[in-house]
Structures are given as structure tokens and as C-alpha cells.
Amino acid sequence: MVLLDAARRHVDFNGAYLKLTGYQPSQLLGRPVYEFVVGGPVMSEREWQAALARGDFTAEGEMIRSDGTTVAAQVAATAEIVTGRRLVLFVALNTSRWGRRFRRFTPADEKPQQLSQREREIVRLIALGCTSPEISEELGIAHETVRTHARNAMTKVGARSRAHLVARALGAGLIFE
């Protein structure tokens, strides 16, 4: 996952993004993401502004890794106003170091279904960085129950990973209802 500002500059990222790109945090913070994309920006400024206005979009591109190799990525993004600032959360849906050989991806056109209270609780804890065993212990439920609720929530919002689940749930306002 990577968090960008409205000018497409790196604001924050997780360890998986750092591992995927091979860069150190100091090499990314404040720099536009398109500096690390083969051929520059995937979207023109006009397309970027339109995508921000929609709030939820997908894209494909090839990232330039720190060692000069490339990795193709399909991403889903959710734009939100957070503390008065427009931020965009990108989540990798698929990556490939062998060119654009991805699994077929069909974005969900329908609105995400409502989550149960327990599913919202579990997604909120996932968003806070808790692991399934930590959630299990905190809520006093079985580890497999946590996994089942997370899987059900992923199905309801059309997410392909837990990171995508958090992005979609936040974007749809499903966690803090």
C-alpha cells in the first residue's frame, strides 16, 4: 500500500511497497510516484483530477525498482479527504516481474454491501495493523472466526486482499458507520 497526496507525491507506504520497489523511505517521501513509473505518469493531469473526483479507480503500470528492473502492477485506489487534505490510498491487486501477465481483474461496478457490526470491527482492527491472532485475542473469538469474518467482508466489498479490503471499506465509509 502507498498513500499519495493530490499532487501524486508519496506521503506514506507499508513494508510490502518498500520491498516491491526496493527503495528506502527517504528516497520516496515527498517525491511524485510517476518518477518511478516507466514512461512517466499513467494518467494525464486531467485524467488524474477526474479520477480523484470519482474517488475510487483502478490503474495499471510498470514501476521502476531501485535496481533498475521493472515490476508491472495493477492497483486500486481510493481518494478521501483526511484532516482537510485529499489523500489517495493505492493498493496493489496484482504484480508481475514478467511483464503484464496478470490474472483477469474485473472491478466491482456495484456498491459494496453493508458489513455486519462484527465485520466492521474486524476490518477496523485490520486497518489499524492488527494481525488475525491479535484480533482473535482482543475480541475473545477463535482465530478461524476472525479469518471467516475478514473473508466475508472481502466478498461483500469486492476486495482481493486485506489491504484492498481496508481501502474499499474506508472509501465506501463502511468502517466508521
JSON list of C-alpha atoms in Angstrom, two decimals:
[
{"chain": "A", "resi": 1, "resn": "MET", "atom": "CA", "xyz": [0.00, 0.00, 0.00]},
{"chain": "A", "resi": 2, "resn": "VAL", "atom": "CA", "xyz": [1.08, 3.52, -0.68]},
{"chain": "A", "resi": 3, "resn": "LEU", "atom": "CA", "xyz": [-0.53, 6.80, 0.35]},
{"chain": "A", "resi": 4, "resn": "LEU", "atom": "CA", "xyz": [-0.22, 9.73, -2.07]},
{"chain": "A", "resi": 5, "resn": "ASP", "atom": "CA", "xyz": [-1.31, 13.35, -1.84]},
{"chain": "A", "resi": 6, "resn": "ALA", "atom": "CA", "xyz": [-3.36, 15.12, -4.51]},
{"chain": "A", "resi": 7, "resn": "ALA", "atom": "CA", "xyz": [-0.14, 16.02, -6.35]},
{"chain": "A", "resi": 8, "resn": "ARG", "atom": "CA", "xyz": [0.74, 12.28, -6.53]},
{"chain": "A", "resi": 9, "resn": "ARG", "atom": "CA", "xyz": [3.62, 12.63, -4.05]},
{"chain": "A", "resi": 10, "resn": "HIS", "atom": "CA", "xyz": [4.49, 9.82, -1.62]},
{"chain": "A", "resi": 11, "resn": "VAL", "atom": "CA", "xyz": [3.12, 10.52, 1.85]},
{"chain": "A", "resi": 12, "resn": "ASP", "atom": "CA", "xyz": [3.41, 7.06, 3.41]},
{"chain": "A", "resi": 13, "resn": "PHE", "atom": "CA", "xyz": [3.79, 3.39, 2.45]},
{"chain": "A", "resi": 14, "resn": "ASN", "atom": "CA", "xyz": [4.00, -0.03, 4.02]},
{"chain": "A", "resi": 15, "resn": "GLY", "atom": "CA", "xyz": [6.85, -2.53, 4.10]},
{"chain": "A", "resi": 16, "resn": "ALA", "atom": "CA", "xyz": [5.43, -4.51, 1.18]},
{"chain": "A", "resi": 17, "resn": "TYR", "atom": "CA", "xyz": [5.65, -1.42, -1.06]},
{"chain": "A", "resi": 18, "resn": "LEU", "atom": "CA", "xyz": [9.25, -0.81, 0.02]},
{"chain": "A", "resi": 19, "resn": "LYS", "atom": "CA", "xyz": [10.11, -4.44, -0.66]},
{"chain": "A", "resi": 20, "resn": "LEU", "atom": "CA", "xyz": [8.38, -4.37, -4.05]},
{"chain": "A", "resi": 21, "resn": "THR", "atom": "CA", "xyz": [10.18, -1.21, -5.18]},
{"chain": "A", "resi": 22, "resn": "GLY", "atom": "CA", "xyz": [13.47, -1.74, -3.36]},
{"chain": "A", "resi": 23, "resn": "TYR", "atom": "CA", "xyz": [13.72, 1.90, -2.28]},
{"chain": "A", "resi": 24, "resn": "GLN", "atom": "CA", "xyz": [14.42, 3.32, 1.15]},
{"chain": "A", "resi": 25, "resn": "PRO", "atom": "CA", "xyz": [11.72, 5.56, 2.69]},
{"chain": "A", "resi": 26, "resn": "SER", "atom": "CA", "xyz": [13.93, 8.65, 2.33]},
{"chain": "A", "resi": 27, "resn": "GLN", "atom": "CA", "xyz": [14.16, 8.01, -1.43]},
{"chain": "A", "resi": 28, "resn": "LEU", "atom": "CA", "xyz": [10.36, 8.09, -1.79]},
{"chain": "A", "resi": 29, "resn": "LEU", "atom": "CA", "xyz": [8.88, 10.56, 0.71]},
{"chain": "A", "resi": 30, "resn": "GLY", "atom": "CA", "xyz": [7.68, 13.72, -0.99]},
{"chain": "A", "resi": 31, "resn": "ARG", "atom": "CA", "xyz": [8.55, 12.52, -4.49]},
{"chain": "A", "resi": 32, "resn": "PRO", "atom": "CA", "xyz": [5.87, 12.03, -7.16]},
{"chain": "A", "resi": 33, "resn": "VAL", "atom": "CA", "xyz": [5.03, 8.38, -7.77]},
{"chain": "A", "resi": 34, "resn": "TYR", "atom": "CA", "xyz": [5.24, 8.91, -11.55]},
{"chain": "A", "resi": 35, "resn": "GLU", "atom": "CA", "xyz": [9.01, 9.42, -11.22]},
{"chain": "A", "resi": 36, "resn": "PHE", "atom": "CA", "xyz": [9.10, 5.69, -10.51]},
{"chain": "A", "resi": 37, "resn": "VAL", "atom": "CA", "xyz": [6.79, 4.67, -13.38]},
{"chain": "A", "resi": 38, "resn": "VAL", "atom": "CA", "xyz": [8.08, 3.53, -16.77]},
{"chain": "A", "resi": 39, "resn": "GLY", "atom": "CA", "xyz": [7.24, 6.29, -19.27]},
{"chain": "A", "resi": 40, "resn": "GLY", "atom": "CA", "xyz": [6.11, 8.74, -16.60]},
{"chain": "A", "resi": 41, "resn": "PRO", "atom": "CA", "xyz": [2.57, 9.33, -15.43]},
{"chain": "A", "resi": 42, "resn": "VAL", "atom": "CA", "xyz": [-0.02, 6.69, -16.35]},
{"chain": "A", "resi": 43, "resn": "MET", "atom": "CA", "xyz": [-2.69, 9.42, -16.29]},
{"chain": "A", "resi": 44, "resn": "SER", "atom": "CA", "xyz": [-2.59, 12.98, -17.59]},
{"chain": "A", "resi": 45, "resn": "GLU", "atom": "CA", "xyz": [-3.30, 15.74, -15.07]},
{"chain": "A", "resi": 46, "resn": "ARG", "atom": "CA", "xyz": [-6.87, 15.99, -16.39]},
{"chain": "A", "resi": 47, "resn": "GLU", "atom": "CA", "xyz": [-7.39, 12.19, -16.07]},
{"chain": "A", "resi": 48, "resn": "TRP", "atom": "CA", "xyz": [-5.88, 12.29, -12.55]},
{"chain": "A", "resi": 49, "resn": "GLN", "atom": "CA", "xyz": [-8.27, 15.06, -11.46]},
{"chain": "A", "resi": 50, "resn": "ALA", "atom": "CA", "xyz": [-11.23, 13.16, -12.92]},
{"chain": "A", "resi": 51, "resn": "ALA", "atom": "CA", "xyz": [-10.14, 10.00, -11.07]},
{"chain": "A", "resi": 52, "resn": "LEU", "atom": "CA", "xyz": [-9.84, 11.97, -7.82]},
{"chain": "A", "resi": 53, "resn": "ALA", "atom": "CA", "xyz": [-13.34, 13.34, -8.36]},
{"chain": "A", "resi": 54, "resn": "ARG", "atom": "CA", "xyz": [-14.71, 9.78, -8.84]},
{"chain": "A", "resi": 55, "resn": "GLY", "atom": "CA", "xyz": [-12.94, 8.73, -5.64]},
{"chain": "A", "resi": 56, "resn": "ASP", "atom": "CA", "xyz": [-12.43, 5.06, -6.50]},
{"chain": "A", "resi": 57, "resn": "PHE", "atom": "CA", "xyz": [-10.44, 3.88, -9.51]},
{"chain": "A", "resi": 58, "resn": "THR", "atom": "CA", "xyz": [-8.00, 1.30, -10.86]},
{"chain": "A", "resi": 59, "resn": "ALA", "atom": "CA", "xyz": [-4.86, 1.61, -12.98]},
{"chain": "A", "resi": 60, "resn": "GLU", "atom": "CA", "xyz": [-2.02, -0.42, -14.47]},
{"chain": "A", "resi": 61, "resn": "GLY", "atom": "CA", "xyz": [1.60, 0.47, -14.97]},
{"chain": "A", "resi": 62, "resn": "GLU", "atom": "CA", "xyz": [5.21, -0.62, -14.63]},
{"chain": "A", "resi": 63, "resn": "MET", "atom": "CA", "xyz": [7.24, 0.54, -11.66]},
{"chain": "A", "resi": 64, "resn": "ILE", "atom": "CA", "xyz": [10.99, 1.09, -11.90]},
{"chain": "A", "resi": 65, "resn": "ARG", "atom": "CA", "xyz": [12.67, -0.67, -8.99]},
{"chain": "A", "resi": 66, "resn": "SER", "atom": "CA", "xyz": [15.78, 0.69, -7.26]},
{"chain": "A", "resi": 67, "resn": "ASP", "atom": "CA", "xyz": [17.97, -1.85, -9.09]},
{"chain": "A", "resi": 68, "resn": "GLY", "atom": "CA", "xyz": [16.66, -0.69, -12.49]},
{"chain": "A", "resi": 69, "resn": "THR", "atom": "CA", "xyz": [14.41, -3.69, -13.10]},
{"chain": "A", "resi": 70, "resn": "THR", "atom": "CA", "xyz": [10.68, -3.21, -13.53]},
{"chain": "A", "resi": 71, "resn": "VAL", "atom": "CA", "xyz": [7.59, -4.71, -11.98]},
{"chain": "A", "resi": 72, "resn": "ALA", "atom": "CA", "xyz": [4.13, -4.43, -13.54]},
{"chain": "A", "resi": 73, "resn": "ALA", "atom": "CA", "xyz": [1.30, -3.61, -11.16]},
{"chain": "A", "resi": 74, "resn": "GLN", "atom": "CA", "xyz": [-2.47, -3.42, -11.19]},
{"chain": "A", "resi": 75, "resn": "VAL", "atom": "CA", "xyz": [-3.68, -1.10, -8.45]},
{"chain": "A", "resi": 76, "resn": "ALA", "atom": "CA", "xyz": [-6.94, 0.01, -6.92]},
{"chain": "A", "resi": 77, "resn": "ALA", "atom": "CA", "xyz": [-7.14, 3.48, -5.42]},
{"chain": "A", "resi": 78, "resn": "THR", "atom": "CA", "xyz": [-9.46, 5.31, -3.08]},
{"chain": "A", "resi": 79, "resn": "ALA", "atom": "CA", "xyz": [-9.34, 9.10, -2.72]},
{"chain": "A", "resi": 80, "resn": "GLU", "atom": "CA", "xyz": [-10.57, 10.69, 0.50]},
{"chain": "A", "resi": 81, "resn": "ILE", "atom": "CA", "xyz": [-10.32, 13.98, 2.35]},
{"chain": "A", "resi": 82, "resn": "VAL", "atom": "CA", "xyz": [-8.42, 13.26, 5.58]},
{"chain": "A", "resi": 83, "resn": "THR", "atom": "CA", "xyz": [-7.69, 16.06, 8.09]},
{"chain": "A", "resi": 84, "resn": "GLY", "atom": "CA", "xyz": [-8.58, 18.59, 5.41]},
{"chain": "A", "resi": 85, "resn": "ARG", "atom": "CA", "xyz": [-6.20, 17.07, 2.87]},
{"chain": "A", "resi": 86, "resn": "ARG", "atom": "CA", "xyz": [-7.00, 14.95, -0.20]},
{"chain": "A", "resi": 87, "resn": "LEU", "atom": "CA", "xyz": [-5.11, 11.67, 0.09]},
{"chain": "A", "resi": 88, "resn": "VAL", "atom": "CA", "xyz": [-5.15, 8.65, -2.21]},
{"chain": "A", "resi": 89, "resn": "LEU", "atom": "CA", "xyz": [-4.61, 5.12, -0.92]},
{"chain": "A", "resi": 90, "resn": "PHE", "atom": "CA", "xyz": [-3.22, 2.76, -3.57]},
{"chain": "A", "resi": 91, "resn": "VAL", "atom": "CA", "xyz": [-3.34, -0.99, -3.04]},
{"chain": "A", "resi": 92, "resn": "ALA", "atom": "CA", "xyz": [-1.60, -3.46, -5.36]},
{"chain": "A", "resi": 93, "resn": "LEU", "atom": "CA", "xyz": [-4.09, -6.01, -6.66]},
{"chain": "A", "resi": 94, "resn": "ASN", "atom": "CA", "xyz": [-1.56, -7.90, -8.76]},
{"chain": "A", "resi": 95, "resn": "THR", "atom": "CA", "xyz": [2.11, -7.58, -9.54]},
{"chain": "A", "resi": 96, "resn": "SER", "atom": "CA", "xyz": [4.30, -9.32, -12.08]},
{"chain": "A", "resi": 97, "resn": "ARG", "atom": "CA", "xyz": [8.00, -9.19, -12.74]},
{"chain": "A", "resi": 98, "resn": "TRP", "atom": "CA", "xyz": [7.43, -10.94, -16.08]},
{"chain": "A", "resi": 99, "resn": "GLY", "atom": "CA", "xyz": [5.56, -8.17, -17.86]},
{"chain": "A", "resi": 100, "resn": "ARG", "atom": "CA", "xyz": [1.84, -7.58, -17.77]},
{"chain": "A", "resi": 101, "resn": "ARG", "atom": "CA", "xyz": [0.77, -11.16, -17.22]},
{"chain": "A", "resi": 102, "resn": "PHE", "atom": "CA", "xyz": [-1.95, -10.65, -14.66]},
{"chain": "A", "resi": 103, "resn": "ARG", "atom": "CA", "xyz": [-4.91, -12.63, -13.55]},
{"chain": "A", "resi": 104, "resn": "ARG", "atom": "CA", "xyz": [-8.06, -11.20, -15.07]},
{"chain": "A", "resi": 105, "resn": "PHE", "atom": "CA", "xyz": [-9.37, -8.37, -12.96]},
{"chain": "A", "resi": 106, "resn": "THR", "atom": "CA", "xyz": [-12.89, -7.06, -13.22]},
{"chain": "A", "resi": 107, "resn": "PRO", "atom": "CA", "xyz": [-13.56, -4.08, -10.97]},
{"chain": "A", "resi": 108, "resn": "ALA", "atom": "CA", "xyz": [-16.75, -4.34, -8.97]},
{"chain": "A", "resi": 109, "resn": "ASP", "atom": "CA", "xyz": [-19.28, -1.96, -10.54]},
{"chain": "A", "resi": 110, "resn": "GLU", "atom": "CA", "xyz": [-21.83, -2.50, -7.83]},
{"chain": "A", "resi": 111, "resn": "LYS", "atom": "CA", "xyz": [-21.77, -0.74, -4.49]},
{"chain": "A", "resi": 112, "resn": "PRO", "atom": "CA", "xyz": [-20.24, -2.71, -1.62]},
{"chain": "A", "resi": 113, "resn": "GLN", "atom": "CA", "xyz": [-22.73, -4.46, 0.64]},
{"chain": "A", "resi": 114, "resn": "GLN", "atom": "CA", "xyz": [-23.15, -3.33, 4.23]},
{"chain": "A", "resi": 115, "resn": "LEU", "atom": "CA", "xyz": [-20.89, -5.08, 6.73]},
{"chain": "A", "resi": 116, "resn": "SER", "atom": "CA", "xyz": [-22.16, -6.61, 9.95]},
{"chain": "A", "resi": 117, "resn": "GLN", "atom": "CA", "xyz": [-21.10, -4.97, 13.20]},
{"chain": "A", "resi": 118, "resn": "ARG", "atom": "CA", "xyz": [-18.53, -7.74, 13.82]},
{"chain": "A", "resi": 119, "resn": "GLU", "atom": "CA", "xyz": [-17.15, -7.47, 10.27]},
{"chain": "A", "resi": 120, "resn": "ARG", "atom": "CA", "xyz": [-16.77, -3.67, 10.69]},
{"chain": "A", "resi": 121, "resn": "GLU", "atom": "CA", "xyz": [-14.99, -4.24, 13.99]},
{"chain": "A", "resi": 122, "resn": "ILE", "atom": "CA", "xyz": [-12.58, -6.72, 12.42]},
{"chain": "A", "resi": 123, "resn": "VAL", "atom": "CA", "xyz": [-11.92, -4.56, 9.34]},
{"chain": "A", "resi": 124, "resn": "ARG", "atom": "CA", "xyz": [-11.24, -1.58, 11.63]},
{"chain": "A", "resi": 125, "resn": "LEU", "atom": "CA", "xyz": [-8.68, -3.63, 13.57]},
{"chain": "A", "resi": 126, "resn": "ILE", "atom": "CA", "xyz": [-7.09, -4.83, 10.31]},
{"chain": "A", "resi": 127, "resn": "ALA", "atom": "CA", "xyz": [-6.88, -1.16, 9.23]},
{"chain": "A", "resi": 128, "resn": "LEU", "atom": "CA", "xyz": [-5.08, -0.40, 12.49]},
{"chain": "A", "resi": 129, "resn": "GLY", "atom": "CA", "xyz": [-2.48, -3.05, 11.61]},
{"chain": "A", "resi": 130, "resn": "CYS", "atom": "CA", "xyz": [-3.62, -5.88, 13.86]},
{"chain": "A", "resi": 131, "resn": "THR", "atom": "CA", "xyz": [-2.96, -9.46, 12.82]},
{"chain": "A", "resi": 132, "resn": "SER", "atom": "CA", "xyz": [-5.63, -12.16, 12.96]},
{"chain": "A", "resi": 133, "resn": "PRO", "atom": "CA", "xyz": [-4.18, -13.69, 16.16]},
{"chain": "A", "resi": 134, "resn": "GLU", "atom": "CA", "xyz": [-4.14, -10.24, 17.79]},
{"chain": "A", "resi": 135, "resn": "ILE", "atom": "CA", "xyz": [-7.73, -9.59, 16.73]},
{"chain": "A", "resi": 136, "resn": "SER", "atom": "CA", "xyz": [-8.71, -13.05, 17.98]},
{"chain": "A", "resi": 137, "resn": "GLU", "atom": "CA", "xyz": [-7.19, -12.33, 21.38]},
{"chain": "A", "resi": 138, "resn": "GLU", "atom": "CA", "xyz": [-8.65, -8.82, 21.64]},
{"chain": "A", "resi": 139, "resn": "LEU", "atom": "CA", "xyz": [-12.18, -9.88, 20.72]},
{"chain": "A", "resi": 140, "resn": "GLY", "atom": "CA", "xyz": [-12.10, -13.22, 22.53]},
{"chain": "A", "resi": 141, "resn": "ILE", "atom": "CA", "xyz": [-13.02, -15.23, 19.44]},
{"chain": "A", "resi": 142, "resn": "ALA", "atom": "CA", "xyz": [-11.31, -18.04, 17.56]},
{"chain": "A", "resi": 143, "resn": "HIS", "atom": "CA", "xyz": [-8.62, -17.21, 15.02]},
{"chain": "A", "resi": 144, "resn": "GLU", "atom": "CA", "xyz": [-10.60, -19.04, 12.32]},
{"chain": "A", "resi": 145, "resn": "THR", "atom": "CA", "xyz": [-13.66, -16.91, 13.15]},
{"chain": "A", "resi": 146, "resn": "VAL", "atom": "CA", "xyz": [-11.61, -13.76, 12.53]},
{"chain": "A", "resi": 147, "resn": "ARG", "atom": "CA", "xyz": [-10.49, -15.17, 9.19]},
{"chain": "A", "resi": 148, "resn": "THR", "atom": "CA", "xyz": [-14.09, -16.05, 8.26]},
{"chain": "A", "resi": 149, "resn": "HIS", "atom": "CA", "xyz": [-15.36, -12.55, 9.08]},
{"chain": "A", "resi": 150, "resn": "ALA", "atom": "CA", "xyz": [-12.48, -10.97, 7.13]},
{"chain": "A", "resi": 151, "resn": "ARG", "atom": "CA", "xyz": [-13.16, -13.25, 4.15]},
{"chain": "A", "resi": 152, "resn": "ASN", "atom": "CA", "xyz": [-16.90, -12.45, 4.27]},
{"chain": "A", "resi": 153, "resn": "ALA", "atom": "CA", "xyz": [-16.15, -8.72, 4.42]},
{"chain": "A", "resi": 154, "resn": "MET", "atom": "CA", "xyz": [-13.81, -9.07, 1.42]},
{"chain": "A", "resi": 155, "resn": "THR", "atom": "CA", "xyz": [-16.59, -10.73, -0.55]},
{"chain": "A", "resi": 156, "resn": "LYS", "atom": "CA", "xyz": [-19.12, -8.05, 0.41]},
{"chain": "A", "resi": 157, "resn": "VAL", "atom": "CA", "xyz": [-16.90, -5.14, -0.69]},
{"chain": "A", "resi": 158, "resn": "GLY", "atom": "CA", "xyz": [-15.33, -6.89, -3.70]},
{"chain": "A", "resi": 159, "resn": "ALA", "atom": "CA", "xyz": [-11.79, -6.91, -2.29]},
{"chain": "A", "resi": 160, "resn": "ARG", "atom": "CA", "xyz": [-8.97, -9.22, -3.38]},
{"chain": "A", "resi": 161, "resn": "SER", "atom": "CA", "xyz": [-6.71, -8.80, -0.35]},
{"chain": "A", "resi": 162, "resn": "ARG", "atom": "CA", "xyz": [-6.89, -7.45, 3.18]},
{"chain": "A", "resi": 163, "resn": "ALA", "atom": "CA", "xyz": [-5.19, -4.25, 2.08]},
{"chain": "A", "resi": 164, "resn": "HIS", "atom": "CA", "xyz": [-7.76, -3.86, -0.69]},
{"chain": "A", "resi": 165, "resn": "LEU", "atom": "CA", "xyz": [-10.49, -4.60, 1.88]},
{"chain": "A", "resi": 166, "resn": "VAL", "atom": "CA", "xyz": [-9.33, -1.72, 4.06]},
{"chain": "A", "resi": 167, "resn": "ALA", "atom": "CA", "xyz": [-9.10, 0.66, 1.09]},
{"chain": "A", "resi": 168, "resn": "ARG", "atom": "CA", "xyz": [-12.55, -0.27, -0.23]},
{"chain": "A", "resi": 169, "resn": "ALA", "atom": "CA", "xyz": [-14.19, -0.21, 3.22]},
{"chain": "A", "resi": 170, "resn": "LEU", "atom": "CA", "xyz": [-12.65, 3.19, 4.05]},
{"chain": "A", "resi": 171, "resn": "GLY", "atom": "CA", "xyz": [-13.59, 4.57, 0.64]},
{"chain": "A", "resi": 172, "resn": "ALA", "atom": "CA", "xyz": [-17.19, 3.42, 0.99]},
{"chain": "A", "resi": 173, "resn": "GLY", "atom": "CA", "xyz": [-17.43, 4.66, 4.59]},
{"chain": "A", "resi": 174, "resn": "LEU", "atom": "CA", "xyz": [-18.19, 1.16, 5.85]},
{"chain": "A", "resi": 175, "resn": "ILE", "atom": "CA", "xyz": [-15.81, 1.00, 8.81]},
{"chain": "A", "resi": 176, "resn": "PHE", "atom": "CA", "xyz": [-16.83, 4.02, 10.85]},
{"chain": "A", "resi": 177, "resn": "GLU", "atom": "CA", "xyz": [-20.61, 3.90, 10.40]}
]
